[in-house]
Tab-separated table of C-alpha atoms and ligand atoms in Angstrom:
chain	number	residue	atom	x	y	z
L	1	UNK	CA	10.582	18.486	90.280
L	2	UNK	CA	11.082	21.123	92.792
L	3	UNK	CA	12.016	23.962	91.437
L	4	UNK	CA	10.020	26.894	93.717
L	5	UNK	CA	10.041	27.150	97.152
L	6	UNK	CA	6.361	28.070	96.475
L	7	UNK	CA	6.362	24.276	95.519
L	8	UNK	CA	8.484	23.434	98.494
L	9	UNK	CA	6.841	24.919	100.806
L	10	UNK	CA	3.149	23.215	99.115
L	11	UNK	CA	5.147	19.769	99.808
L	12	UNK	CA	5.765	20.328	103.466
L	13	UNK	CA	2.379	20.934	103.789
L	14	UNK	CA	0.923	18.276	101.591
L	15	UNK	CA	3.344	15.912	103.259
L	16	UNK	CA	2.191	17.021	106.956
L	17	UNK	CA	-1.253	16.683	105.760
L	18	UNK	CA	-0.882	13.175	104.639
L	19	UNK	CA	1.279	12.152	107.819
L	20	UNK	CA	-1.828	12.964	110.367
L	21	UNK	CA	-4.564	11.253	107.836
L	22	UNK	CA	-2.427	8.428	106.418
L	23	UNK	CA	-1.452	5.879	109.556
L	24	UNK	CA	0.634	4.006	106.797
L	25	UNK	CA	2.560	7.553	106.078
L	26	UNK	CA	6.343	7.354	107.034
L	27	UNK	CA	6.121	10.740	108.468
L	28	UNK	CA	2.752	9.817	110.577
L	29	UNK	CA	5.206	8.890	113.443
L	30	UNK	CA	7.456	11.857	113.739
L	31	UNK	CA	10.698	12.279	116.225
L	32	UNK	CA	9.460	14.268	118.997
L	33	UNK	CA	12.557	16.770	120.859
L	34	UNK	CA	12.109	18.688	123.587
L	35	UNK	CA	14.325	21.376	125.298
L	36	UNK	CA	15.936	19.067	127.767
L	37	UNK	CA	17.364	17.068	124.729
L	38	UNK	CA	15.328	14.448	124.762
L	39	UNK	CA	13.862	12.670	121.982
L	40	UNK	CA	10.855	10.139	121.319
L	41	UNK	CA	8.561	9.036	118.732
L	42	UNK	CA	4.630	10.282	118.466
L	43	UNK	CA	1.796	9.961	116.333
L	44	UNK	CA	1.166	12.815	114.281
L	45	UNK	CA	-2.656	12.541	115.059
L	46	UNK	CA	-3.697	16.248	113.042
L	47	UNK	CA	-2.236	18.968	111.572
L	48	UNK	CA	-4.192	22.269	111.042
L	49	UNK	CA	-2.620	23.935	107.387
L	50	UNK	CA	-3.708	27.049	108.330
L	51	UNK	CA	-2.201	27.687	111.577
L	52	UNK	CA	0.476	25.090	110.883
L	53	UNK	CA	-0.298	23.600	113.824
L	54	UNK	CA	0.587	19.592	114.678
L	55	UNK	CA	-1.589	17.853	117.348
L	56	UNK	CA	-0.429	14.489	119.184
L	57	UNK	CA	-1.732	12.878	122.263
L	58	UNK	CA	0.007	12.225	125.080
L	59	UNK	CA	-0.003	10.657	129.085
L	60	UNK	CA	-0.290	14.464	130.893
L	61	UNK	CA	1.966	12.792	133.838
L	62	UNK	CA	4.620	12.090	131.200
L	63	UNK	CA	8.107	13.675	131.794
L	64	UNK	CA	7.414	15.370	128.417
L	65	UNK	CA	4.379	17.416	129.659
L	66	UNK	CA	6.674	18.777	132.104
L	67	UNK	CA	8.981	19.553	130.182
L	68	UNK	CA	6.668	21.495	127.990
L	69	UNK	CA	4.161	22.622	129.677
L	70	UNK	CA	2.365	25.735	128.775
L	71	UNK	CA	5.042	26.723	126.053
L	72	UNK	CA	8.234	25.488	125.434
L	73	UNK	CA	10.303	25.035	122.276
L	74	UNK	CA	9.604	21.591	120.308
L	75	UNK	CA	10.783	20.033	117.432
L	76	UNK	CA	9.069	17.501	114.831
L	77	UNK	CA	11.201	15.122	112.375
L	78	UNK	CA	10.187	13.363	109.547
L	79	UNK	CA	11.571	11.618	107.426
L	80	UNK	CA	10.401	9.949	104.216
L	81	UNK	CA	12.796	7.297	103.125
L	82	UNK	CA	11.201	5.932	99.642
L	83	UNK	CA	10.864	10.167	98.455
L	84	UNK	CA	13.924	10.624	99.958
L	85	UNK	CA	13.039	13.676	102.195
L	86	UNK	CA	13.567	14.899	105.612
L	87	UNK	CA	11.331	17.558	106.889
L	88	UNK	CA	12.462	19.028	110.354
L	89	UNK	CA	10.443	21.563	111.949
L	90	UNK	CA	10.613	23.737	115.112
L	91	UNK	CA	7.800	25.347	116.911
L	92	UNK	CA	6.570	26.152	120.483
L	93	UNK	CA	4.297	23.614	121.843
L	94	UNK	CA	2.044	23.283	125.218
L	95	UNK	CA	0.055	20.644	127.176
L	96	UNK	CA	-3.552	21.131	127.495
L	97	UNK	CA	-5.446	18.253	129.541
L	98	UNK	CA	-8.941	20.499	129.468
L	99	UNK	CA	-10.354	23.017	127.000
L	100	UNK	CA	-12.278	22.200	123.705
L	101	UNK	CA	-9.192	20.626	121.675
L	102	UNK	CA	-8.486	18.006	124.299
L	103	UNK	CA	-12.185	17.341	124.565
L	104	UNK	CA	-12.806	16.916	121.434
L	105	UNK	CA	-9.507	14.468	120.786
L	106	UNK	CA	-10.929	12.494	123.536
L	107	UNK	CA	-14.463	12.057	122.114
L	108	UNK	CA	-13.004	11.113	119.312
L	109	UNK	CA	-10.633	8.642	120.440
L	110	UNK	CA	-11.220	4.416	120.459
L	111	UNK	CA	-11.870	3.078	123.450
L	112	UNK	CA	-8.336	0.879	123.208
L	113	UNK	CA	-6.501	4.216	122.365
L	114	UNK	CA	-8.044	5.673	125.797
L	115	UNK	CA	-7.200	2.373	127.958
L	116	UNK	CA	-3.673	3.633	127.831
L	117	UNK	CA	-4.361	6.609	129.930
L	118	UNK	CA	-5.823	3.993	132.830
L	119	UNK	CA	-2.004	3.285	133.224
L	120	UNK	CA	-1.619	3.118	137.092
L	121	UNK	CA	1.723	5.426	137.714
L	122	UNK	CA	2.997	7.985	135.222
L	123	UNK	CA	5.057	6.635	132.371
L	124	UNK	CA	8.897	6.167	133.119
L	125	UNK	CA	7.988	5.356	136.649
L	126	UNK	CA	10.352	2.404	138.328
L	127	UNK	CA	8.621	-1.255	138.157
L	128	UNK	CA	10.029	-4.668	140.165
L	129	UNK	CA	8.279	-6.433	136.589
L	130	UNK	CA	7.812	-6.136	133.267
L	131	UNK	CA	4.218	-4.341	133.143
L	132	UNK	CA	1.945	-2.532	130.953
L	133	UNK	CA	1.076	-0.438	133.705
L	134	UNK	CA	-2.842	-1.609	133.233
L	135	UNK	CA	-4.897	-2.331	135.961
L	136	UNK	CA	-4.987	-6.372	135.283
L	137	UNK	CA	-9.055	-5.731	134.690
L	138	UNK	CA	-8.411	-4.175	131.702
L	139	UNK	CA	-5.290	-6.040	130.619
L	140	UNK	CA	-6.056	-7.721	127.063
L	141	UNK	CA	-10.206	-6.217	126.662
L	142	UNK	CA	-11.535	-2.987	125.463
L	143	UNK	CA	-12.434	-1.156	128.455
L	144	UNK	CA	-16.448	0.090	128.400
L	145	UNK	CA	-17.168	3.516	128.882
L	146	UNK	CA	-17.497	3.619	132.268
L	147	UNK	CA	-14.152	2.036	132.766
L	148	UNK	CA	-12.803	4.292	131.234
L	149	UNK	CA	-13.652	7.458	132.744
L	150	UNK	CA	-10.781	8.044	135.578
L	151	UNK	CA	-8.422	7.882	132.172
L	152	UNK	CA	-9.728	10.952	130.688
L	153	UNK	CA	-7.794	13.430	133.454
L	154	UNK	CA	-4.497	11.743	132.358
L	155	UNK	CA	-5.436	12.051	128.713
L	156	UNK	CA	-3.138	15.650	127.161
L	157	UNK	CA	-3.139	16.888	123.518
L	158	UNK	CA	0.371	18.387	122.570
L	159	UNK	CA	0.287	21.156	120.519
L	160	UNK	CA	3.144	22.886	118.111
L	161	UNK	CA	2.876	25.703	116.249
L	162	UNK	CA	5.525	25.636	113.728
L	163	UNK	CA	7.701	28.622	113.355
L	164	UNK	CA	10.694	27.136	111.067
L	165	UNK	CA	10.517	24.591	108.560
L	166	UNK	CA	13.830	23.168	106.859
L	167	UNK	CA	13.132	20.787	104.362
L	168	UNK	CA	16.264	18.659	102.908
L	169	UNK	CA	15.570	16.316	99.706
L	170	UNK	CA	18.106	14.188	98.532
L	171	UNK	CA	18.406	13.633	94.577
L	172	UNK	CA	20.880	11.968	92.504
L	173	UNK	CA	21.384	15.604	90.619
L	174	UNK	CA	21.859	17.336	93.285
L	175	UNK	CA	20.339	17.219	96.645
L	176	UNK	CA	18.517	20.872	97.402
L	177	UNK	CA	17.573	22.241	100.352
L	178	UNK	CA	15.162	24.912	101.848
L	179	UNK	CA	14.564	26.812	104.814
L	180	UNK	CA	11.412	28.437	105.744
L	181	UNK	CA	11.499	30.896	108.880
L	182	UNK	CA	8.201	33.837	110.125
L	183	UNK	CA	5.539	30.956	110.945
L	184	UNK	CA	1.770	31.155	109.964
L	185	UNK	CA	1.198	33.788	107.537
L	186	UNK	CA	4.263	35.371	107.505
L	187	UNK	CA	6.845	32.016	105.984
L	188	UNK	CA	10.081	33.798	104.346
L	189	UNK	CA	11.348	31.056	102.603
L	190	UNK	CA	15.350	30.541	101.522
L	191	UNK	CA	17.061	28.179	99.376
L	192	UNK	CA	20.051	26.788	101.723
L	193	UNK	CA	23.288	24.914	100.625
L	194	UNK	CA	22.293	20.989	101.860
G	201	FMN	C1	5.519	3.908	117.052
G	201	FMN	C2	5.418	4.641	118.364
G	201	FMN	C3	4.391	5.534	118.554
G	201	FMN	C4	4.274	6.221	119.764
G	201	FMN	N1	3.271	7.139	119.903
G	201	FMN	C5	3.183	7.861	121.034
G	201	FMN	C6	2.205	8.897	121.151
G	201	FMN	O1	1.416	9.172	120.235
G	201	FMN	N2	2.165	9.595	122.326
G	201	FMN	C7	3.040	9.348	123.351
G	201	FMN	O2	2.943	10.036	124.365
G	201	FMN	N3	3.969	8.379	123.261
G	201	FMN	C8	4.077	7.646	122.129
G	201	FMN	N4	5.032	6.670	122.009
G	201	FMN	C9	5.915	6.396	123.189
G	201	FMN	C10	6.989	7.491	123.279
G	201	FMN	O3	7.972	7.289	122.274
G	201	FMN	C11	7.650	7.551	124.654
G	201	FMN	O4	8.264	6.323	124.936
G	201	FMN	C12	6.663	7.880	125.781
G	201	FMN	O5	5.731	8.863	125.351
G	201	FMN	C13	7.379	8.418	127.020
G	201	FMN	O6	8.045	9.608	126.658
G	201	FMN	P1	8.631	10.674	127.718
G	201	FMN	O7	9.316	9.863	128.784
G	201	FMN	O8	9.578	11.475	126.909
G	201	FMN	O9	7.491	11.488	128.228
G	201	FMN	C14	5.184	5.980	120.810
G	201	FMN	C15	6.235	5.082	120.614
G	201	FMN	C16	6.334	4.423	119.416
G	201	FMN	C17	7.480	3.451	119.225
């Protein structure tokens, strides 16, 4: 079944592909790590096969964005239980909150999806009560336009650029295992012992 890294690597990318168009793909919701060892999940929301590139939104006041900021290393997990394969990735990712990629994400974004950026305090900050963080005017509706528009200067696209790619699939036969390592344009893959 996979017998080439050529066809490998055309799986990684098919599957990445799939994960930002497919909200019921298992990899859609990848494991998020960031330098400081944290981890979290994220919706994959695109991924650009030509520059390898993964988008996902994100609160710009979010201990995350600081940790990132305008380039940091980041790593993506997926994992695909029912095809039995793990994809993990590593790239170097920054926060933009203005520029014609957040715009555009923003635009295209629901009006429910933006209410979460009306969150009063950034997330992870202390609370006496269980809250959602929403102003109570918005609690429970879909916020109009004009509701909406202090939200859009806590609204931040993340963006990775992937620069290694280890893929892992696990096979009665054998399990096999590749690495990939160069990034866009330049991927040297390997075959690695699992
Ligand atoms: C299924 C699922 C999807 C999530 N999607 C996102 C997302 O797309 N963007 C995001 O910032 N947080 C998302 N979260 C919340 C994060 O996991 C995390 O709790 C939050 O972003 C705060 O992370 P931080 O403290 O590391 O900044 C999601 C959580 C779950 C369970």
């Amino acid at each position: 079944m996979f017998e080439t890294l050529d066809q490998v690597a055309e799986d990684i990318a098919k599957s990445l592909s799939e994960a930002a168009s497919n909200r019921r793909s298992p990899m859609h919701t990848p494991v998020v790590g960031t330098a400081d060892a944290d981890v979290r999940i994220m919706v994959l929301r695109a991924f650009d096969r030509k520059c390898w590139t993964c988008r996902l939104h994100t609160d710009a006041r979010s201990p995350k964005c600081e940790a990132i900021g305008k380039g940091a290393p980041v790593g993506l997990l997926f994992h695909d239980p029912d095809a039995k394969i793990q994809i993990r990735t590593k790239g170097i990712g920054r926060i933009e909150t203005q520029g014609p990629v957040a715009d555009a994400a923003w635009e295209a974004a629901s009006n429910y999806a933006r209410r979460c950026y009306l969150a009063q305090g950034a997330p992870g900050t202390l609370s006496e009560e269980a809250t959602s963080g929403l102003p109570a005017v918005v609690e429970g509706i879909k916020p109009d336009d004009e509701q909406l528009v202090p939200a859009r200067e806590n609204f931040a696209v993340l963006l990775v650029e992937l620069h290694t790619l280890d893929w892992l699939w696990l096979a009665h036969n054998g399990h096999r295992r590749a690495r990939f390592t160069g990034g866009p344009g330049e991927w040297a893959g390997r075959w690695v012992v699992p």
